[in-house]
Coordinates of N, CA, C and O in Angstrom, one line a residue:
M1 N 64.1 78.5 77.9 CA 64.4 77.8 76.5 C 64.1 78.9 75.3 O 62.7 80.1 75.6
S2 N 65.0 79.2 74.5 CA 65.4 80.3 73.6 C 64.3 79.5 72.4 O 64.4 78.6 71.5
R3 N 62.6 80.6 72.2 CA 62.2 79.5 70.6 C 62.5 80.6 69.5 O 62.6 79.4 68.7
I4 N 63.3 81.1 69.8 CA 63.8 81.9 68.4 C 65.3 81.3 68.1 O 65.6 81.0 66.9
G5 N 65.9 80.7 69.1 CA 67.3 80.5 68.8 C 67.0 78.9 68.3 O 67.9 78.2 67.6
K6 N 66.0 78.3 68.9 CA 65.8 76.8 68.1 C 65.4 76.7 66.7 O 65.7 75.7 66.1
A7 N 64.6 77.9 66.2 CA 64.0 77.8 64.8 C 65.6 77.4 64.1 O 66.6 78.5 64.6
P8 N 65.2 76.8 62.6 CA 66.6 76.7 62.0 C 66.2 77.9 61.0 O 65.4 78.5 60.8
I9 N 67.0 78.5 60.0 CA 67.4 79.3 59.1 C 67.7 79.0 57.8 O 68.6 78.3 57.8
E10 N 66.8 79.1 57.1 CA 66.6 78.3 55.8 C 67.2 79.3 54.9 O 67.7 81.0 55.0
I11 N 68.3 78.9 54.1 CA 69.1 79.7 53.0 C 68.6 79.6 51.9 O 68.1 78.6 51.4
P12 N 68.1 80.6 51.1 CA 67.8 81.0 50.0 C 68.4 80.4 49.2 O 70.0 80.3 49.2
A13 N 68.1 80.1 47.5 CA 68.9 80.0 46.2 C 69.9 81.1 46.4 O 69.8 82.3 46.5
G14 N 71.0 81.0 45.8 CA 72.2 82.2 45.8 C 73.1 82.3 46.8 O 73.8 83.2 46.7
V15 N 72.8 82.2 48.3 CA 73.2 82.6 49.0 C 73.9 81.2 49.6 O 73.9 80.2 50.0
T16 N 75.1 81.5 50.4 CA 76.2 80.6 50.5 C 76.7 81.0 52.0 O 76.8 82.6 52.4
V17 N 76.6 80.1 53.2 CA 77.2 80.0 54.7 C 78.0 79.3 54.7 O 78.2 78.4 55.1
T18 N 79.2 80.0 55.4 CA 80.8 79.3 55.7 C 80.8 79.9 57.2 O 80.7 80.5 57.6
V19 N 81.0 78.7 57.8 CA 81.6 78.8 59.6 C 82.9 78.7 59.3 O 83.6 77.7 59.2
N20 N 83.9 79.4 59.7 CA 85.2 79.4 60.1 C 85.8 79.5 61.3 O 85.8 80.9 61.8
G21 N 85.7 78.9 62.5 CA 86.0 79.0 63.8 C 84.7 79.5 64.2 O 83.8 79.1 64.4
D22 N 84.6 80.7 64.7 CA 83.8 81.5 65.1 C 83.3 82.6 64.4 O 82.6 83.6 64.9
V23 N 83.7 82.8 63.3 CA 83.1 83.5 62.1 C 82.5 83.1 61.3 O 82.9 82.1 60.8
V24 N 81.2 83.8 61.2 CA 80.0 83.0 60.3 C 80.3 84.1 59.4 O 80.0 85.4 59.3
T25 N 80.3 83.7 58.0 CA 80.3 84.6 56.8 C 79.2 84.2 55.9 O 79.1 82.7 55.3
V26 N 78.3 85.1 55.5 CA 77.4 84.8 54.7 C 77.5 85.8 53.2 O 77.8 86.9 53.3
K27 N 77.5 84.9 51.6 CA 77.7 86.0 50.9 C 76.4 85.3 49.9 O 76.0 84.3 49.8
G28 N 76.1 86.3 49.1 CA 74.9 86.6 48.5 C 74.8 87.6 47.3 O 76.1 88.0 46.9
P29 N 73.5 87.3 46.6 CA 73.9 88.5 45.2 C 73.8 89.8 45.7 O 74.4 91.0 45.0
K30 N 73.3 90.0 46.7 CA 73.4 91.8 47.6 C 74.8 92.1 48.4 O 75.3 93.3 48.1
G31 N 75.7 90.9 48.5 CA 77.2 91.5 48.9 C 77.4 90.4 50.0 O 76.9 89.1 50.0
E32 N 78.2 90.7 51.0 CA 78.9 89.6 51.9 C 79.2 90.5 53.1 O 79.1 91.6 53.5
L33 N 78.8 89.2 53.7 CA 78.5 90.2 55.0 C 79.2 89.0 56.5 O 78.9 87.4 56.3
S34 N 79.9 89.3 57.4 CA 80.5 88.5 58.7 C 80.0 88.8 60.1 O 80.1 90.1 60.1
Q35 N 80.2 87.7 60.6 CA 79.6 88.1 62.3 C 80.3 87.3 63.2 O 80.5 86.2 62.8
K36 N 81.1 87.5 64.1 CA 81.7 86.9 64.9 C 80.9 86.6 66.2 O 79.9 87.4 66.9
V37 N 81.0 85.0 66.8 CA 79.8 84.3 66.9 C 80.6 83.9 68.3 O 81.8 83.9 68.3
N38 N 79.8 84.0 69.7 CA 80.0 83.2 70.9 C 81.1 81.8 70.2 O 80.3 80.9 70.0
P39 N 82.2 81.5 70.8 CA 82.9 80.1 70.2 C 82.0 79.2 71.1 O 82.2 77.9 70.7
E40 N 81.0 79.4 72.2 CA 80.8 77.9 73.3 C 79.7 77.9 71.9 O 79.0 76.2 72.6
L41 N 78.7 78.6 71.6 CA 77.8 78.2 70.9 C 78.2 77.3 69.0 O 79.0 77.5 69.0
T42 N 77.4 76.1 69.1 CA 77.9 75.5 67.8 C 77.0 75.7 66.9 O 75.7 75.9 67.1
I43 N 77.8 76.0 65.7 CA 76.7 76.3 64.4 C 77.0 75.2 63.2 O 78.0 74.7 62.8
K44 N 75.8 74.7 62.7 CA 75.8 73.5 61.8 C 75.3 74.2 60.5 O 74.0 75.0 60.8
V45 N 76.1 74.1 59.6 CA 75.1 74.2 58.0 C 75.2 72.9 57.7 O 75.8 71.9 57.2
E46 N 73.6 72.4 57.1 CA 73.6 71.3 56.5 C 72.0 71.1 55.8 O 71.0 72.2 56.3
D47 N 72.3 70.9 55.0 CA 70.8 71.0 53.7 C 70.0 72.1 53.4 O 68.6 72.4 53.8
G48 N 70.9 72.9 53.5 CA 69.9 74.3 53.2 C 69.8 75.0 54.3 O 68.2 75.9 54.0
H49 N 70.2 74.6 55.5 CA 69.3 75.3 56.8 C 71.0 75.7 57.4 O 71.7 74.3 57.5
V50 N 70.5 76.4 58.3 CA 71.5 76.4 59.7 C 71.3 76.3 60.7 O 69.6 77.2 61.2
T51 N 71.8 75.5 62.0 CA 71.2 75.6 63.3 C 72.2 75.9 64.0 O 73.2 75.9 63.9
L52 N 71.8 76.6 65.7 CA 72.6 76.8 66.7 C 72.0 75.7 67.4 O 71.0 75.8 68.0
T53 N 73.1 75.4 68.5 CA 72.8 75.1 69.3 C 73.6 75.4 70.6 O 74.9 75.9 70.6
R54 N 73.2 75.8 71.7 CA 73.9 76.0 72.9 C 74.3 74.6 73.7 O 74.0 73.6 74.1
P55 N 75.4 75.1 74.5 CA 76.0 74.1 75.4 C 75.3 73.8 76.5 O 75.4 72.5 77.5
S56 N 74.8 75.0 77.6 CA 74.0 74.9 78.7 C 72.7 75.9 78.5 O 72.2 76.1 77.4
D57 N 71.6 75.3 79.5 CA 70.7 76.3 80.0 C 70.9 77.2 80.7 O 70.1 78.1 81.3
D58 N 72.4 77.9 80.6 CA 72.6 79.2 81.4 C 72.0 80.3 80.9 O 71.9 80.1 80.0
R59 N 71.9 81.2 81.8 CA 71.1 82.4 81.4 C 71.7 83.1 80.1 O 71.0 83.6 79.2
E60 N 73.0 83.2 80.5 CA 73.6 83.7 79.4 C 73.8 83.3 77.8 O 73.6 83.5 76.7
H61 N 73.8 81.5 77.9 CA 74.1 81.0 77.2 C 72.3 81.5 76.1 O 72.8 80.8 75.0
R62 N 71.5 81.0 77.2 CA 70.1 80.9 76.5 C 69.9 82.6 75.7 O 69.3 82.7 74.4
A63 N 69.8 83.2 76.1 CA 70.1 85.0 75.5 C 71.1 84.8 74.3 O 70.9 85.6 73.2
Q64 N 72.3 84.7 74.4 CA 72.8 84.4 73.1 C 72.8 83.9 72.0 O 72.7 83.8 71.1
H65 N 72.3 82.6 72.3 CA 71.6 81.8 71.2 C 70.4 82.6 70.6 O 70.4 82.1 69.1
G66 N 69.5 83.0 70.8 CA 68.3 84.1 70.2 C 69.1 84.8 69.5 O 68.7 85.5 68.4
L67 N 70.1 85.5 70.4 CA 70.7 86.5 69.7 C 71.1 86.6 68.3 O 70.8 87.2 67.4
Y68 N 72.4 85.3 68.5 CA 73.2 84.9 67.0 C 72.3 84.6 66.2 O 72.6 84.7 64.9
R69 N 71.0 83.9 66.5 CA 70.2 83.2 65.4 C 69.9 84.4 65.2 O 69.6 84.0 63.5
A70 N 69.5 85.2 65.4 CA 68.5 86.7 64.8 C 69.6 87.5 64.0 O 69.2 87.5 63.1
L71 N 71.3 87.5 64.6 CA 71.8 88.4 63.9 C 72.2 87.4 62.3 O 72.4 88.3 61.2
I72 N 72.3 86.2 62.5 CA 72.7 85.2 61.1 C 72.0 85.6 60.3 O 71.4 85.7 59.2
H73 N 70.3 85.4 60.5 CA 69.3 85.5 60.2 C 69.2 86.9 58.9 O 68.6 86.5 57.9
N74 N 69.6 88.0 60.0 CA 69.4 89.0 59.6 C 70.3 89.3 58.3 O 70.4 89.8 57.4
M75 N 71.8 88.8 58.6 CA 72.4 88.8 57.3 C 72.4 87.9 56.3 O 72.1 88.2 55.0
V76 N 71.5 86.6 56.6 CA 70.9 85.7 55.3 C 70.2 86.8 54.2 O 69.9 86.9 53.4
V77 N 69.0 87.2 55.6 CA 68.1 88.4 54.8 C 68.7 89.4 54.1 O 68.4 89.8 52.7
G78 N 69.6 90.1 54.4 CA 70.4 91.1 54.0 C 70.9 91.0 52.6 O 70.6 91.8 51.7
V79 N 71.6 89.7 52.5 CA 72.5 89.5 50.9 C 71.8 88.8 50.3 O 71.8 88.7 49.3
S80 N 70.2 88.2 50.5 CA 69.3 87.7 49.6 C 68.4 89.0 48.8 O 68.0 89.1 48.1
T81 N 67.7 89.5 49.9 CA 67.0 90.4 49.2 C 67.0 91.9 50.0 O 66.8 92.9 49.0
G82 N 68.1 92.2 50.5 CA 68.3 93.7 51.0 C 67.2 94.6 52.3 O 66.0 93.6 52.1
Y83 N 67.8 95.3 52.8 CA 67.0 96.1 53.7 C 66.3 97.7 53.0 O 67.6 98.1 52.5
R84 N 65.1 97.9 53.3 CA 65.3 99.6 52.7 C 64.4 99.7 53.9 O 63.2 99.4 54.4
K85 N 64.6 101.4 54.2 CA 63.5 102.2 55.1 C 63.4 103.6 54.1 O 64.3 104.1 53.6
E86 N 62.2 104.3 54.2 CA 62.3 105.0 53.8 C 61.8 106.2 55.0 O 60.7 106.1 56.0
M87 N 62.2 107.5 54.9 CA 62.4 108.4 55.6 C 61.4 110.0 55.2 O 61.9 110.0 53.8
E88 N 60.7 110.8 56.1 CA 59.7 111.7 55.1 C 60.4 112.8 56.2 O 60.4 113.1 57.2
L89 N 60.7 114.1 55.8 CA 60.8 115.5 55.9 C 59.3 116.2 55.9 O 58.9 116.4 55.1
V90 N 59.2 116.2 57.2 CA 57.6 117.1 57.4 C 58.1 118.7 58.0 O 58.7 118.8 59.0
G91 N 57.4 119.6 57.1 CA 58.6 120.9 57.8 C 58.4 122.0 56.7 O 58.8 121.3 55.0
V92 N 58.0 122.9 56.7 CA 57.8 124.0 55.3 C 59.1 124.2 55.5 O 60.2 124.7 55.7
G93 N 59.7 124.2 53.8 CA 61.0 124.2 53.6 C 62.1 123.3 54.0 O 63.1 123.4 53.6
Y94 N 61.8 122.0 54.4 CA 62.6 121.2 54.6 C 62.7 120.3 53.1 O 62.0 120.1 52.8
R95 N 64.3 120.3 52.9 CA 64.7 119.7 51.6 C 65.5 119.0 51.6 O 66.4 119.0 52.9
A96 N 65.6 117.5 50.7 CA 66.8 116.6 50.7 C 67.4 116.2 49.7 O 66.4 116.5 48.5
T97 N 68.7 116.5 49.3 CA 68.8 116.1 48.1 C 70.5 115.3 48.1 O 70.7 115.1 49.4
S98 N 70.7 114.1 47.3 CA 71.3 113.6 46.9 C 72.5 113.4 46.1 O 72.2 113.7 44.8
E99 N 73.7 113.2 46.5 CA 75.1 113.3 45.1 C 75.7 112.3 45.5 O 76.8 112.6 46.6
G100 N 75.7 111.0 44.6 CA 76.9 110.1 45.4 C 76.3 109.8 46.3 O 75.3 109.2 47.3
Q101 N 77.5 109.6 47.6 CA 76.9 109.2 49.1 C 76.9 110.2 49.9 O 76.9 110.0 51.4
V102 N 76.8 111.6 49.6 CA 76.7 112.4 50.2 C 75.1 113.0 50.4 O 74.6 113.1 49.3
L103 N 74.8 113.3 51.4 CA 72.8 113.5 51.7 C 72.9 115.0 52.0 O 73.9 115.2 53.0
E104 N 72.5 116.1 51.3 CA 72.3 117.2 52.1 C 70.6 117.5 52.5 O 70.0 117.3 51.3
L105 N 70.9 118.0 53.5 CA 69.4 118.1 54.0 C 69.5 119.9 54.4 O 70.1 120.4 55.2
S106 N 68.4 120.6 54.2 CA 68.2 121.7 54.5 C 66.5 121.3 55.8 O 65.5 121.1 55.6
L107 N 67.0 122.0 57.2 CA 66.0 121.6 58.0 C 65.4 122.6 58.5 O 65.4 122.6 60.1
G108 N 65.7 123.9 57.9 CA 65.3 125.1 59.1 C 66.2 125.7 59.8 O 66.0 126.7 60.5
F109 N 67.9 125.2 59.9 CA 68.9 125.5 60.7 C 69.2 126.7 59.5 O 69.0 127.1 58.2
S110 N 70.0 127.6 59.7 CA 70.8 129.0 59.2 C 71.7 128.3 58.1 O 72.1 128.9 57.0
H111 N 72.0 127.0 58.4 CA 73.0 126.1 57.2 C 72.6 124.8 56.9 O 71.8 124.7 57.3
A112 N 72.9 124.4 55.7 CA 72.3 122.6 55.1 C 73.6 122.0 56.1 O 74.6 122.6 56.3
I113 N 73.1 120.6 55.6 CA 73.9 119.6 56.6 C 73.9 118.3 55.6 O 73.6 118.5 54.9
F114 N 75.0 118.1 55.8 CA 75.5 117.6 54.5 C 76.2 116.2 55.4 O 77.0 116.5 56.6
I115 N 75.7 115.4 55.2 CA 76.2 113.7 55.8 C 76.6 112.7 54.6 O 76.3 112.6 53.3
K116 N 78.2 112.5 54.9 CA 78.6 111.3 54.3 C 78.3 110.1 54.6 O 78.4 109.4 55.7
L117 N 77.8 109.3 53.9 CA 77.0 108.1 54.1 C 77.7 107.0 53.8 O 78.9 106.9 53.1
P118 N 78.3 105.5 54.9 CA 79.0 104.6 54.4 C 78.8 103.9 53.2 O 77.5 104.1 52.3
K119 N 80.0 103.4 52.5 CA 79.4 102.8 50.9 C 78.4 101.7 50.6 O 78.0 101.3 50.0
E120 N 78.4 101.1 51.8 CA 77.3 99.9 51.9 C 75.9 100.1 51.9 O 75.1 99.6 51.5
V121 N 75.7 101.8 52.4 CA 74.1 102.1 52.3 C 74.1 103.0 50.7 O 74.9 104.0 50.7
K122 N 73.1 102.5 49.8 CA 72.5 103.4 49.0 C 71.5 104.1 49.3 O 70.2 104.2 49.9
V123 N 71.8 105.9 48.8 CA 70.8 106.6 49.1 C 70.0 107.2 48.1 O 70.6 107.1 46.9
E124 N 68.7 107.6 48.0 CA 68.3 108.4 47.1 C 66.8 109.5 47.8 O 66.5 109.2 48.5
A125 N 66.9 110.6 47.3 CA 66.2 111.8 47.6 C 65.5 112.2 46.5 O 65.7 112.1 45.4
K126 N 64.0 111.8 47.1 CA 62.8 112.3 46.2 C 62.1 113.3 46.8 O 62.0 113.5 47.5
T127 N 61.7 114.3 45.9 CA 61.0 115.6 46.1 C 59.6 115.4 45.1 O 60.3 115.7 44.0
E128 N 58.5 115.6 45.5 CA 57.5 115.4 44.3 C 56.3 116.7 44.9 O 56.4 117.1 46.1
R129 N 55.9 117.2 43.8 CA 55.5 118.5 44.3 C 53.9 118.1 45.2 O 53.3 117.3 45.0
N130 N 53.5 119.1 45.6 CA 52.8 119.2 47.1 C 53.2 117.7 48.0 O 51.8 117.3 48.7
K131 N 53.9 116.9 48.3 CA 54.2 116.1 49.0 C 55.4 116.4 49.5 O 56.4 117.1 49.5
N132 N 56.0 115.7 50.7 CA 57.0 116.0 51.8 C 58.1 115.2 51.2 O 57.6 113.9 50.3
P133 N 59.0 115.8 51.0 CA 60.1 114.9 50.5 C 60.8 113.7 51.1 O 60.4 113.8 52.3
L134 N 61.2 112.7 50.7 CA 61.8 111.0 51.3 C 62.9 111.0 50.6 O 63.7 111.9 49.9
I135 N 63.1 110.4 51.8 CA 65.2 109.8 51.5 C 64.7 108.6 51.5 O 63.8 107.7 52.9
I136 N 65.6 107.8 50.8 CA 65.3 106.1 50.9 C 66.3 105.6 50.8 O 67.5 105.9 50.1
L137 N 66.8 104.7 51.9 CA 67.9 104.8 51.9 C 68.3 102.9 52.7 O 66.8 102.3 52.4
E138 N 68.9 102.0 51.6 CA 69.0 100.6 50.8 C 70.5 100.2 51.6 O 71.5 100.8 51.3
S139 N 69.7 98.7 51.8 CA 71.4 98.6 52.2 C 71.4 97.0 52.1 O 70.2 96.2 52.8
D140 N 72.6 95.9 52.4 CA 72.5 94.4 53.2 C 73.1 94.5 54.4 O 72.5 93.3 55.1
D141 N 73.1 95.4 55.3 CA 73.4 94.9 56.8 C 72.2 96.0 57.3 O 72.2 97.0 57.2
K142 N 71.7 95.2 58.1 CA 70.8 96.1 58.8 C 71.0 96.8 60.2 O 70.2 97.8 60.5
Q143 N 72.1 96.3 60.6 CA 72.4 97.3 61.9 C 72.9 98.7 61.3 O 72.6 99.5 61.8
L144 N 73.7 98.4 60.3 CA 74.4 99.7 59.4 C 73.4 100.8 59.2 O 73.2 101.9 59.2
L145 N 72.2 100.1 58.6 CA 71.2 101.3 58.2 C 70.3 101.5 59.2 O 70.1 102.7 58.8
G146 N 70.4 100.8 60.6 CA 69.2 101.5 61.6 C 70.6 102.6 62.3 O 69.5 103.7 62.6
Q147 N 71.7 102.0 62.1 CA 72.0 103.4 62.4 C 72.2 104.7 61.6 O 71.7 105.4 62.7
V148 N 72.3 104.4 60.6 CA 72.4 105.6 59.7 C 70.9 106.4 59.7 O 71.1 107.6 60.1
C149 N 69.7 105.6 59.5 CA 68.7 106.2 59.9 C 68.6 106.8 61.2 O 67.7 107.8 61.6
A150 N 68.9 106.2 62.3 CA 69.1 107.1 63.5 C 69.6 108.4 63.8 O 69.2 109.4 64.0
K151 N 70.7 108.3 62.8 CA 71.9 109.9 62.9 C 70.7 110.6 62.0 O 70.9 111.8 62.6
I152 N 70.5 110.1 61.0 CA 69.6 111.4 60.2 C 68.7 111.4 61.1 O 67.8 112.8 60.9
R153 N 68.0 111.1 61.9 CA 66.3 111.6 62.2 C 66.6 112.3 63.7 O 66.0 113.0 63.9
S154 N 68.0 112.1 63.7 CA 68.4 113.0 65.6 C 68.7 114.2 65.2 O 69.3 115.2 66.0
L155 N 69.1 114.5 63.6 CA 69.0 115.9 63.4 C 67.8 116.9 63.8 O 68.0 118.0 64.3
R156 N 66.8 116.1 63.6 CA 65.6 116.7 63.6 C 64.2 116.0 64.1 O 63.5 115.4 63.0
K157 N 64.3 115.5 65.4 CA 63.2 114.8 65.5 C 61.5 115.4 65.5 O 61.8 116.4 65.9
P158 N 60.4 114.0 65.3 CA 59.4 114.8 65.1 C 58.8 115.6 66.1 O 59.3 115.0 67.6
E159 N 58.4 116.6 66.5 CA 58.0 117.0 67.4 C 56.4 117.1 67.6 O 55.9 116.9 66.6
P160 N 56.0 117.0 69.0 CA 54.6 116.9 69.5 C 53.5 117.4 68.9 O 52.6 117.3 68.8
Y161 N 53.6 118.6 68.7 CA 52.7 120.1 68.6 C 52.5 120.2 67.3 O 51.3 120.3 67.0
K162 N 53.3 120.7 66.5 CA 52.9 120.3 64.8 C 53.1 119.1 63.9 O 52.8 119.2 62.6
G163 N 54.2 118.4 64.6 CA 54.5 117.3 63.9 C 55.9 117.2 62.7 O 56.1 116.5 61.9
K164 N 56.3 118.8 63.3 CA 57.5 118.9 62.4 C 58.8 118.1 62.7 O 59.2 117.8 63.7
G165 N 59.9 117.6 61.6 CA 60.8 116.9 61.7 C 60.9 115.3 60.7 O 60.5 115.4 59.7
I166 N 61.9 114.6 60.7 CA 62.3 113.2 60.1 C 61.3 112.7 61.3 O 62.0 112.7 61.7
K167 N 60.7 111.5 59.8 CA 59.9 110.8 60.5 C 60.0 109.8 59.5 O 59.9 110.1 58.2
F168 N 60.1 107.8 59.7 CA 60.1 106.9 59.1 C 58.6 107.4 58.0 O 57.3 107.7 59.3
V169 N 58.4 106.5 57.1 CA 56.6 106.6 56.5 C 55.9 105.8 57.1 O 56.4 104.4 57.6
G170 N 54.8 106.0 57.6 CA 53.9 105.1 58.1 C 54.4 105.2 59.6 O 53.3 104.9 60.3
E171 N 55.1 106.0 60.3 CA 55.0 105.9 61.8 C 54.0 107.2 62.1 O 53.8 107.9 61.5
V172 N 53.7 106.8 63.4 CA 52.7 107.5 64.0 C 53.0 108.3 65.1 O 53.3 107.9 66.0
I173 N 53.1 109.6 65.1 CA 53.3 110.7 65.9 C 52.5 111.1 67.1 O 51.4 111.5 66.7
R174 N 52.7 111.0 68.5 CA 51.9 111.0 69.0 C 51.5 113.1 69.3 O 52.2 113.7 69.5
R175 N 50.4 113.0 69.2 CA 50.2 114.6 68.9 C 49.8 115.2 70.3 O 48.7 114.5 71.1
K176 N 50.4 116.6 70.7 CA 49.7 117.3 71.5 C 48.8 118.4 71.8 O 49.0 118.8 70.3
S177 N 47.8 118.6 72.6 CA 47.2 120.1 72.3 C 48.1 121.1 72.7 O 48.5 120.7 73.3
G178 N 47.7 122.3 71.9 CA 48.7 123.1 72.6 C 48.3 123.8 73.6 O 47.5 123.3 74.4
K179 N 47.9 125.7 73.7 CA 47.5 126.2 75.0 C 45.6 125.5 75.0 O 45.4 126.0 74.0
S180 N 45.5 125.4 76.1 CA 44.5 125.6 76.6 C 43.8 127.0 76.2 O 43.7 127.8 77.8
A181 N 42.6 127.4 75.9 CA 42.1 128.7 75.7 C 41.2 129.1 77.0 O 40.0 128.2 77.0
G182 N 41.2 130.0 77.2 CA 40.5 130.4 78.4 C 40.4 130.0 79.8 O 39.4 129.5 80.3
A183 N 41.3 129.3 80.0 CA 41.6 128.3 81.5 C 41.4 129.3 82.6 O 42.1 130.0 83.1
K184 N 40.4 129.4 83.0 CA 39.7 129.8 84.9 C 39.9 129.4 86.1 O 39.7 128.3 85.8

């Protein structure tokens, strides 16, 4: 039984959910998102809630029941409040600047790295004295935001010895000790 799939999705004020065949469209103050859903699942929008039902208890139907419920919930939250990720650059000389939809990163390579971000993602780079530079990303699409964050992080993943690299704010990096001195 899919416990996640059974839970109804509450629609907040100012958000509209429409179902057209197998495409669910969610509109809100932050934007508009749509998702194609398996046509075997039944989606009902009634009195401020969205509910999904599956045709049978097959393994595939159970899995898709929870998946599509979670995707629709993420869309509702995205268009109403939005998603925000903060990344921090740890390392000497690591810098980030943003100009429009272009993010410029200096990560200790011989050249600067320029990343053109999708128009759905808002970017802001903050640099304060005696603090690590921050990259703040905001979007209404959770999947796209996660993909952009993964791409930025892949440029310089945090390494376990000194902890240098791009990491999420609040993320704990497992550290290793260096060479043990005087091993006989």
